[in-house]
Amino acid sequence: MRSTRAIVVGAGIGGLTAAADLARAGLEVTVLERAAGPGGRMRRQGTDSAPIDAGPTVFTMRWVFEALFEDAGRSLDAALDLERLDVLARHHWQDGGVLDLYEDVERSADAIGRLCGAADADGYRRFARDTERVFDVLDAPFMRAQRPDPVRLTLDVGLTRIADLIATRPFETLWRALGDYFADPRLRQLFGRYATYCGANPFAAPATLMLIAHAERAGVWRVKGGMYELALAIERLGRELGARHVYEAPVARLEVARGRVVAAVTDDGTRHEADLVVFNGDAAALLEGLLGTEARAALGHQRPPPRSLSAVTFTGGTRVSGFPLAHHTVLFSRDYQAEFGAIDARGRPAEDPTVYICAQDRADDGALLPGTDLDAERLLLLVNARADGDRGHYDEATIEAIREDMLCRLWKSGLALTPTQWTVTTPADFEAAFPATGGALYGRAIHGFMASFQRPGARTKIANLYLAGGSAHPGAGVPMVATSGRLAAAAALTDLTSTSMSIATATSGGISTG
C-alpha cells in the first residue's frame, strides 16, 4: 500500500519540527526549501571557519526541544552541546547604570535593589511571581493548544482559575502594567523590551507578554557553535526518521483540486504529489497569492495582518574594548517611547536606537572563550526597524546613517569596536528572503487584546493544508515556532486518522448492506 505523502514547504524551525513528527509517524516526508540550507530566519553568516549567528540568538524553553527529541527516542543532550547561562543579559543606560539579570530571582532582586532601591527590588519579586503565574495559566490551554479563542481558553482554564486568567491582564498594555511593579523608568524599559521578542511595541502590546520574562528566567542556554546548530540538529533528526530535504527548490504554486492540495510545483516545474502539505512560511505569502491563486482560499477572505517589527542587523568580526560585554547585552536608548515613535514615523531605526548585541565568543561570565581571535570577535548587533522592506528605503546612504547612529550609541556606553567590514541585513533583505512580509520577523503585530487570537491556527480552509511558523499560532520566538510545527503535524495526523476511519466506516457500511 502506498504510504501517505507529506510535503513540507519551508525548512524553518516550524517546518523542520513538523517534518520530524510526520516522518516519525511513518509518512513519506519531503521538505522543499528555497534557500541553500535549513533554518529559515535562524541563519548564519560569515565564513565556514568562523560562522556568526545572524538570526535568533536566545535559547529558552528547553523542554520544548527535549520533548521533540525524546518523542523520537533521541536525546537533546546528544544532539547539542548546551551551556546554561547564569547571566541572562547585561543592560546599560546612557544616563547611568549597568544591570545584570540572573536566573535566580533573589540575585536579580539584589542587583535591582543596588541600582534602583528596595521598593523596586520588592517590585521585581512580585513581578517574578506574577509572570510565573501568567505563564503557568497560559502554557497548556493557550500556547500548546490548537488555536484557542477567548471562550475556549476560559473553559479550558476552568472557572476555579478565573482569577489566574484575569491576572494575565489582557486588556492593559505591557508598559502600563509595568508601572505597577517599578518606579524606576529604566526597569520599565528593560522589561518592556520583552515585547520586542515577538516584534511588538511595548506601548501597544498586551501585558500578557510579560510571561516572556518567566520563560527566560526558567533558563537561557548558549549553544556551542551557535544557535544555527539547533536548526541542523532538528534537520538531522528528521533525516534519521526518514524525511528528505531538498534545498534550492522554491515552490511556485500549490496545485489544488476538489478543495485539497494535490501537489507542490517548484520553480523548475517539478511536481511533488502530496496527500497533505505543511506550509512553513508567512501566512501573508498565501494571502498575496505567492503560492498560486488557488492556495489563497486557505485563509478565506482575510486581509494581510498588521506587521510586526523588522530589524537592521550587523554581523562581523572585530576587536572589542571598553564596555564589558556579556553573551547577551542590551544598550538602551535614552527615551524608549520616542524611539518607537521614531521607528513608526521615519520608516527606519531611530537616531538614538536601543542596540542588542550577541557576543557569540563570550562565555557565561563574559570572558572570551578559548581560541577566540581577539581581532575578530564575532558579534551580531541589532536595532529595531519598521517592516517596510518592500518600499525601498534602504539605499547605501541610509544604511551608513544607521550604522553611524548605532556606533554612536555604542560609544556612549564606552564600547569601542575596531573598524570592520560589517555584513548588513535590512528589512529589504528580509523581504527578499521572506516575500510578502516587508521584512517583518515575527508575523502579525501583537497589539491589543485580540491580536494573539487572530493568528491563523494550523488548520486552514483547504482540508489538507496546514500552517507552521511565526505567523501561525502560537506565534513568534524559537520555542513557539517549534511548537507550531508540532501542532501542524498533530493536526494533520489527527485528520488523517479521522479520514481513514470515515472511509473504513463507509466501506464497512456498504458491505454490510450490500
Coordinates of C-alpha atoms in Angstrom, one line a residue:
M1 CA 0.0 0.0 0.0
R2 CA 1.3 3.4 -0.9
S3 CA 2.5 5.5 2.1
T4 CA 1.0 8.9 2.8
R5 CA 3.0 11.6 1.1
A6 CA 3.6 14.8 3.1
I7 CA 5.2 17.9 1.6
V8 CA 6.6 20.5 3.9
V9 CA 7.2 23.8 2.2
G10 CA 10.0 25.6 4.1
A11 CA 12.8 24.3 6.3
G12 CA 12.5 26.9 9.0
I13 CA 12.2 25.6 12.6
G14 CA 8.5 25.0 12.3
G15 CA 8.9 23.1 9.1
L16 CA 11.7 21.0 10.5
T17 CA 9.8 20.0 13.6
A18 CA 6.7 19.2 11.5
A19 CA 8.8 17.1 9.2
A20 CA 10.3 15.2 12.1
D21 CA 7.0 14.4 13.7
L22 CA 5.4 13.4 10.4
A23 CA 8.3 11.1 9.5
R24 CA 8.2 9.5 12.9
A25 CA 4.6 8.7 12.3
G26 CA 5.6 6.8 9.1
L27 CA 4.7 9.3 6.4
E28 CA 6.8 9.8 3.3
V29 CA 8.1 13.3 4.0
T30 CA 9.7 15.7 1.6
V31 CA 10.8 19.2 2.7
L32 CA 11.1 21.8 -0.1
E33 CA 13.2 24.9 0.8
R34 CA 14.0 27.8 -1.5
A35 CA 17.3 28.6 0.4
A36 CA 20.5 26.6 0.3
G37 CA 20.1 25.2 3.7
P38 CA 17.8 24.8 6.7
G39 CA 16.8 27.3 9.4
G40 CA 14.7 30.0 7.7
R41 CA 15.2 33.1 9.9
M42 CA 17.6 31.1 12.0
R43 CA 20.5 31.8 9.7
R44 CA 24.3 32.1 9.7
Q45 CA 26.7 34.5 8.0
G46 CA 30.5 34.7 7.8
T47 CA 32.9 32.0 6.8
D48 CA 32.7 28.3 7.3
S49 CA 35.6 28.5 9.8
A50 CA 34.0 31.5 11.7
P51 CA 30.2 31.5 11.2
I52 CA 28.1 34.1 13.0
D53 CA 24.6 33.6 14.1
A54 CA 22.5 36.2 12.2
G55 CA 19.0 35.3 13.4
P56 CA 17.6 34.2 16.8
T57 CA 20.3 34.0 19.4
V58 CA 18.5 33.2 22.7
F59 CA 17.8 29.6 23.5
T60 CA 15.0 29.2 26.1
M61 CA 12.2 26.8 27.0
R62 CA 14.5 23.9 26.6
W63 CA 11.7 21.5 27.5
V64 CA 10.1 22.1 24.1
F65 CA 13.1 20.6 22.3
E66 CA 13.7 17.9 24.8
A67 CA 10.1 16.6 24.2
L68 CA 10.7 16.7 20.4
F69 CA 13.8 14.5 20.7
E70 CA 12.5 12.3 23.4
D71 CA 9.3 11.5 21.5
A72 CA 11.6 10.3 18.7
G73 CA 13.7 8.2 21.1
R74 CA 16.6 10.6 21.0
S75 CA 18.3 12.9 23.4
L76 CA 18.7 16.7 23.1
D77 CA 21.9 16.5 25.0
A78 CA 23.4 14.1 22.5
A79 CA 22.3 16.4 19.6
L80 CA 23.5 19.7 21.0
D81 CA 26.2 21.0 23.4
L82 CA 24.5 23.4 25.7
E83 CA 25.9 25.7 28.4
R84 CA 23.4 27.1 30.9
L85 CA 24.0 30.9 31.4
D86 CA 24.0 32.4 34.8
V87 CA 23.8 36.0 33.5
L88 CA 20.6 36.1 31.3
A89 CA 21.6 39.5 29.9
R90 CA 23.5 42.7 30.7
H91 CA 21.8 46.1 30.4
H92 CA 23.2 49.6 30.2
W93 CA 21.6 53.1 30.2
Q94 CA 23.2 56.2 28.9
D95 CA 22.2 58.2 32.0
G96 CA 24.0 55.7 34.2
G97 CA 23.6 52.2 35.4
V98 CA 24.5 48.6 34.5
L99 CA 22.3 45.8 35.5
D100 CA 22.8 42.0 35.1
L101 CA 19.7 39.8 35.3
Y102 CA 20.1 36.3 36.6
E103 CA 18.1 33.2 36.6
D104 CA 18.0 33.3 40.4
V105 CA 15.2 35.8 41.5
E106 CA 17.0 36.9 44.6
R107 CA 20.3 37.7 42.8
S108 CA 18.3 39.8 40.3
A109 CA 16.4 41.5 43.1
D110 CA 19.6 42.3 44.9
A111 CA 21.1 43.8 41.8
I112 CA 17.9 45.8 41.2
G113 CA 18.0 47.0 44.8
R114 CA 21.5 48.3 44.4
L115 CA 20.7 50.2 41.3
C116 CA 17.1 51.3 41.9
G117 CA 16.3 50.9 45.5
A118 CA 14.5 48.5 47.8
A119 CA 11.0 49.3 46.6
D120 CA 11.8 48.3 43.0
A121 CA 13.6 45.1 44.3
D122 CA 10.4 44.1 46.0
G123 CA 8.5 45.1 42.8
Y124 CA 10.7 42.6 40.9
R125 CA 9.9 39.8 43.4
R126 CA 6.2 40.5 42.8
F127 CA 6.8 40.7 39.1
A128 CA 8.6 37.3 39.1
R129 CA 5.8 35.7 41.0
D130 CA 3.1 37.1 38.7
T131 CA 4.9 36.3 35.4
E132 CA 5.3 32.7 36.6
R133 CA 1.6 32.6 37.3
V134 CA 0.7 34.1 33.9
F135 CA 3.0 31.6 32.1
D136 CA 1.5 28.7 34.1
V137 CA -2.1 29.6 33.3
L138 CA -1.5 30.1 29.6
D139 CA 1.1 27.3 28.8
A140 CA -1.2 24.3 28.2
P141 CA -4.6 25.8 27.3
F142 CA -3.2 28.5 25.0
M143 CA 0.4 28.0 23.8
R144 CA 0.2 24.2 23.4
A145 CA -3.4 24.1 22.2
Q146 CA -4.7 24.1 18.7
R147 CA -5.8 27.7 18.0
P148 CA -7.9 28.7 21.1
D149 CA -10.3 31.5 21.2
P150 CA -11.2 33.6 24.3
V151 CA -14.2 31.4 25.1
R152 CA -12.4 28.2 24.6
L153 CA -9.4 29.4 26.6
T154 CA -11.7 30.4 29.5
L155 CA -13.4 27.0 29.5
D156 CA -10.0 25.2 29.3
V157 CA -8.6 27.2 32.2
G158 CA -11.7 26.5 34.2
L159 CA -13.9 28.5 36.5
T160 CA -11.7 27.7 39.5
R161 CA -8.8 29.6 37.9
I162 CA -10.6 32.7 36.6
A163 CA -8.6 34.8 39.0
D164 CA -5.4 33.5 37.4
L165 CA -6.8 34.3 33.9
I166 CA -7.6 37.8 35.0
A167 CA -4.1 38.1 36.3
T168 CA -2.8 37.9 32.7
R169 CA -4.1 41.5 32.3
P170 CA -5.0 41.1 28.7
F171 CA -6.7 44.5 28.4
E172 CA -3.8 46.5 29.7
T173 CA -0.6 47.5 27.8
L174 CA 2.6 46.0 28.9
W175 CA 4.0 49.4 29.6
R176 CA 1.1 50.4 31.8
A177 CA 1.3 47.1 33.8
L178 CA 5.0 47.5 34.4
G179 CA 4.3 50.8 36.2
D180 CA 2.6 48.7 38.9
Y181 CA 5.9 47.0 39.7
F182 CA 8.6 49.5 39.0
A183 CA 9.0 53.2 39.8
D184 CA 12.4 53.5 38.0
P185 CA 11.8 54.1 34.3
R186 CA 14.9 52.1 33.4
L187 CA 13.2 48.9 34.7
R188 CA 10.1 49.6 32.7
Q189 CA 12.3 49.9 29.7
L190 CA 14.2 46.7 30.5
F191 CA 11.1 44.6 31.0
G192 CA 9.1 46.4 28.3
R193 CA 11.8 45.2 25.8
Y194 CA 10.4 41.7 26.1
A195 CA 7.6 42.8 23.8
T196 CA 10.1 43.1 21.0
Y197 CA 10.9 39.3 21.3
C198 CA 7.7 38.8 19.3
G199 CA 8.1 42.0 17.3
A200 CA 5.7 44.2 19.3
N201 CA 5.8 47.7 20.6
P202 CA 5.7 47.7 24.4
F203 CA 3.5 50.7 24.4
A204 CA 0.8 48.8 22.4
A205 CA 1.4 45.2 23.3
P206 CA -0.8 43.5 25.9
A207 CA 0.6 43.0 29.4
T208 CA 0.2 39.2 28.9
L209 CA 3.5 39.3 27.1
M210 CA 5.2 39.7 30.5
L211 CA 5.2 35.9 30.5
I212 CA 8.3 36.0 28.3
A213 CA 10.2 37.2 31.3
H214 CA 9.4 34.0 33.1
A215 CA 10.3 31.9 30.1
E216 CA 13.7 33.5 30.1
R217 CA 14.2 33.2 33.8
A218 CA 13.4 29.5 33.5
G219 CA 16.8 29.1 31.8
V220 CA 18.9 30.6 29.0
W221 CA 21.5 28.4 27.3
R222 CA 24.4 29.1 25.0
V223 CA 24.6 26.7 22.1
K224 CA 28.2 25.6 21.3
G225 CA 28.8 26.5 17.7
G226 CA 25.9 29.0 17.7
M227 CA 22.1 28.8 17.6
Y228 CA 22.2 27.6 14.0
E229 CA 23.3 24.3 15.4
L230 CA 19.7 23.8 16.6
A231 CA 18.4 24.0 13.1
L232 CA 21.0 21.5 11.9
A233 CA 20.2 19.2 14.8
I234 CA 16.4 19.2 14.1
E235 CA 17.2 18.6 10.4
R236 CA 19.4 15.6 11.3
L237 CA 16.6 14.3 13.5
G238 CA 14.2 14.5 10.6
R239 CA 16.6 12.7 8.2
E240 CA 17.2 9.9 10.7
L241 CA 13.4 9.4 10.9
G242 CA 13.2 9.3 7.1
A243 CA 12.4 12.8 5.9
R244 CA 14.0 14.0 2.7
H245 CA 15.2 17.7 2.5
V246 CA 15.5 19.3 -0.9
Y247 CA 17.2 22.8 -1.0
E248 CA 17.3 25.5 -3.6
A249 CA 13.8 24.3 -4.6
P250 CA 11.4 27.2 -4.3
V251 CA 7.8 26.3 -4.6
A252 CA 6.0 28.3 -7.3
R253 CA 2.5 27.1 -6.6
L254 CA 0.3 24.7 -4.7
E255 CA -2.0 22.7 -7.0
V256 CA -5.5 22.4 -5.7
A257 CA -8.2 20.1 -6.9
R258 CA -11.6 19.4 -5.3
G259 CA -10.7 21.5 -2.2
R260 CA -7.4 19.7 -1.5
V261 CA -3.8 20.3 -2.3
V262 CA -2.7 17.6 -4.6
A263 CA 0.9 18.7 -5.4
A264 CA 3.5 21.3 -4.8
V265 CA 5.2 22.6 -8.0
T266 CA 8.7 24.1 -7.8
D267 CA 10.1 26.8 -10.0
D268 CA 11.8 24.3 -12.3
G269 CA 8.4 22.7 -13.0
T270 CA 8.9 19.6 -10.8
R271 CA 5.6 18.4 -9.5
H272 CA 5.7 16.8 -6.0
E273 CA 2.4 14.9 -5.4
A274 CA 1.0 15.4 -1.9
D275 CA -1.6 13.9 0.4
L276 CA -1.0 16.7 2.8
V277 CA 1.1 19.9 2.9
V278 CA 2.5 21.9 5.7
F279 CA 3.4 25.5 4.7
N280 CA 6.2 26.8 6.9
G281 CA 6.1 30.4 5.5
D282 CA 4.4 33.6 6.4
A283 CA 0.7 33.5 6.0
A284 CA 0.9 36.8 4.1
A285 CA 2.5 34.9 1.2
L286 CA -0.6 32.8 0.9
L287 CA -2.9 35.8 1.2
E288 CA -1.0 37.6 -1.6
G289 CA -1.2 34.6 -3.9
L290 CA 2.6 33.8 -4.0
L291 CA 1.8 30.1 -3.9
G292 CA -0.9 30.4 -6.6
T293 CA -4.3 31.9 -6.7
E294 CA -5.9 28.6 -5.7
A295 CA -4.0 28.5 -2.4
R296 CA -5.3 31.9 -1.4
A297 CA -8.5 30.2 -0.3
A298 CA -6.6 28.6 2.6
L299 CA -7.2 31.8 4.7
G300 CA -10.6 32.8 3.3
H301 CA -11.0 36.5 2.7
Q302 CA -8.7 37.7 5.4
R303 CA -6.7 40.9 4.7
P304 CA -2.9 40.9 5.3
P305 CA -2.4 41.5 9.1
P306 CA -0.5 44.4 10.6
R307 CA 3.2 43.6 10.5
S308 CA 5.4 43.1 13.5
L309 CA 8.8 44.8 13.8
S310 CA 11.7 44.2 11.5
A311 CA 15.4 44.9 12.2
V312 CA 18.6 46.1 10.7
T313 CA 21.4 43.7 11.7
F314 CA 25.2 43.9 11.5
T315 CA 27.5 40.9 11.8
G316 CA 31.2 40.8 11.7
G317 CA 34.4 40.0 13.5
T318 CA 36.1 42.9 15.4
R319 CA 38.3 43.8 18.2
V320 CA 36.3 44.9 21.3
S321 CA 37.4 47.2 24.0
G322 CA 35.8 49.3 26.7
F323 CA 32.4 48.2 28.0
P324 CA 32.4 44.6 29.3
L325 CA 30.1 42.6 27.1
A326 CA 28.2 39.6 28.3
H327 CA 27.0 36.9 25.9
H328 CA 23.7 38.9 25.6
T329 CA 24.0 42.7 26.1
V330 CA 21.4 45.5 25.6
L331 CA 22.4 49.2 25.4
F332 CA 19.2 51.2 25.8
S333 CA 18.2 54.5 24.1
R334 CA 17.6 57.5 26.3
D335 CA 13.9 57.7 25.5
Y336 CA 12.1 54.4 24.7
Q337 CA 8.8 55.9 23.8
A338 CA 10.5 58.4 21.4
E339 CA 12.5 55.5 19.9
F340 CA 9.3 53.6 19.0
G341 CA 7.6 56.7 17.8
A342 CA 10.6 57.4 15.5
I343 CA 10.5 53.9 14.1
D344 CA 6.9 54.4 13.2
A345 CA 7.4 57.9 11.7
R346 CA 10.8 57.5 10.0
G347 CA 10.4 54.1 8.4
R348 CA 13.9 53.3 9.7
P349 CA 15.6 52.9 13.1
A350 CA 15.6 55.8 15.5
E351 CA 18.6 58.1 15.6
D352 CA 19.1 57.0 19.2
P353 CA 18.5 53.3 19.0
T354 CA 18.5 50.6 21.5
V355 CA 21.2 48.1 20.4
Y356 CA 21.1 44.4 21.2
I357 CA 24.5 42.6 21.0
C358 CA 25.1 38.9 20.9
A359 CA 28.8 38.3 21.6
Q360 CA 29.0 34.7 20.3
D361 CA 32.5 34.2 21.6
R362 CA 31.7 35.1 25.2
A363 CA 31.1 32.6 28.0
D364 CA 28.6 32.9 30.8
D365 CA 30.8 35.3 32.8
G366 CA 31.6 37.4 29.8
A367 CA 35.1 36.1 29.4
L368 CA 36.3 35.3 25.9
L369 CA 36.1 31.6 25.0
P370 CA 39.4 29.8 24.5
G371 CA 40.7 30.1 20.9
T372 CA 38.9 33.4 20.2
D373 CA 40.6 35.6 17.7
L374 CA 41.0 38.9 19.6
D375 CA 41.0 40.9 16.4
A376 CA 37.9 39.1 15.1
E377 CA 35.5 38.5 17.9
R378 CA 32.2 37.6 16.4
L379 CA 29.3 39.9 17.1
L380 CA 25.7 40.3 16.0
L381 CA 24.3 43.8 16.5
L382 CA 20.6 44.5 16.0
V383 CA 18.4 47.6 16.0
N384 CA 14.6 47.6 15.6
A385 CA 13.1 48.8 12.4
R386 CA 9.7 49.1 10.7
A387 CA 8.7 46.2 8.4
D388 CA 8.7 48.3 5.2
G389 CA 11.3 46.4 3.3
D390 CA 9.0 46.3 0.2
R391 CA 9.1 50.1 0.0
G392 CA 12.7 50.7 -0.9
H393 CA 14.0 52.8 2.0
Y394 CA 17.5 51.2 2.3
D395 CA 20.0 52.8 -0.1
E396 CA 23.7 53.0 0.8
A397 CA 23.4 56.4 2.4
T398 CA 20.6 55.2 4.7
I399 CA 22.5 52.1 5.8
E400 CA 25.6 54.2 6.5
A401 CA 23.5 56.7 8.6
I402 CA 22.0 53.7 10.6
R403 CA 25.5 52.3 11.1
E404 CA 26.8 55.7 12.4
D405 CA 23.8 56.1 14.8
M406 CA 24.4 52.6 16.1
L407 CA 28.1 53.1 16.6
C408 CA 27.5 56.4 18.3
R409 CA 25.2 54.6 20.8
L410 CA 27.9 52.1 21.5
W411 CA 30.4 54.9 22.0
K412 CA 28.1 56.5 24.6
S413 CA 28.4 53.2 26.6
G414 CA 32.2 53.2 26.3
L415 CA 32.2 50.4 23.9
A416 CA 34.7 50.6 21.0
L417 CA 34.9 48.3 18.0
T418 CA 37.8 48.3 15.7
P419 CA 36.5 49.3 12.2
T420 CA 35.4 46.2 10.4
Q421 CA 33.5 45.2 7.2
W422 CA 30.0 44.5 8.5
T423 CA 27.5 42.3 6.8
V424 CA 24.3 44.3 6.9
T425 CA 20.8 42.9 6.6
T426 CA 17.9 45.4 6.2
P427 CA 14.1 44.9 6.1
A428 CA 14.5 45.0 2.3
D429 CA 16.9 42.0 2.5
F430 CA 14.5 40.1 4.9
E431 CA 11.6 40.9 2.4
A432 CA 13.7 39.3 -0.4
A433 CA 14.3 36.2 1.7
F434 CA 10.7 36.0 3.0
P435 CA 8.4 37.6 0.4
A436 CA 5.2 39.3 1.3
T437 CA 6.4 40.2 4.8
G438 CA 8.0 43.6 4.2
G439 CA 10.8 42.1 6.4
A440 CA 8.6 41.5 9.4
L441 CA 10.5 39.0 11.5
Y442 CA 7.6 37.9 13.8
G443 CA 4.5 37.6 11.7
R444 CA 1.5 39.6 13.0
A445 CA 2.0 42.6 15.3
I446 CA 0.7 41.6 18.7
H447 CA -1.1 44.8 19.7
G448 CA -4.3 44.7 21.6
F449 CA -6.3 42.0 23.4
M450 CA -7.4 40.0 20.3
A451 CA -4.2 40.0 18.3
S452 CA -2.9 36.7 19.7
F453 CA -6.3 35.1 18.9
Q454 CA -6.3 36.4 15.3
R455 CA -3.3 34.4 14.2
P456 CA -4.3 31.5 12.0
G457 CA -4.1 28.1 13.5
A458 CA -2.6 25.0 12.0
R459 CA -5.7 24.1 10.0
T460 CA -6.8 26.1 7.0
K461 CA -9.9 26.3 4.9
I462 CA -8.2 23.9 2.5
A463 CA -8.7 20.5 4.1
N464 CA -5.2 19.1 3.9
L465 CA -3.1 22.3 4.0
Y466 CA -1.6 23.2 7.4
L467 CA 0.4 26.2 8.6
A468 CA 3.5 26.4 10.7
G469 CA 5.8 29.3 11.6
G470 CA 5.8 32.6 13.4
S471 CA 2.7 33.9 11.7
A472 CA 0.6 30.9 12.9
H473 CA -0.5 30.1 16.4
P474 CA 1.2 30.2 18.9
G475 CA 3.4 32.9 17.4
A476 CA 7.0 34.1 17.1
G477 CA 10.0 33.0 19.1
V478 CA 12.0 29.8 18.5
P479 CA 10.2 27.6 21.0
M480 CA 6.8 28.9 19.8
V481 CA 7.7 28.3 16.2
A482 CA 8.9 24.8 17.1
T483 CA 5.6 24.3 18.8
S484 CA 3.6 25.5 15.8
G485 CA 5.3 22.8 13.7
R486 CA 4.4 20.1 16.1
L487 CA 0.8 21.4 16.3
A488 CA 0.6 21.3 12.5
A489 CA 1.9 17.7 12.4
A490 CA -0.5 16.7 15.2
A491 CA -3.5 18.3 13.3
A492 CA -2.5 16.6 10.1
L493 CA -2.2 13.2 11.7
T494 CA -5.5 13.6 13.6
D495 CA -7.2 14.5 10.3
L496 CA -5.6 11.5 8.5
T497 CA -6.8 9.2 11.2
S498 CA -10.3 10.7 11.1
T499 CA -10.4 10.4 7.3
S500 CA -9.2 6.8 7.4
M501 CA -11.9 5.9 9.9
S502 CA -14.6 7.6 7.8
I503 CA -13.5 5.7 4.7
A504 CA -13.4 2.4 6.7
T505 CA -16.9 3.1 8.2
A506 CA -18.3 3.9 4.8
T507 CA -16.7 0.8 3.2
S508 CA -17.9 -1.4 6.1
G509 CA -21.4 0.0 5.8
G510 CA -21.5 -0.7 2.1
I511 CA -20.5 -4.3 2.6
S512 CA -23.0 -4.9 5.4
T513 CA -25.9 -3.6 3.4
G514 CA -24.9 -5.0 0.0

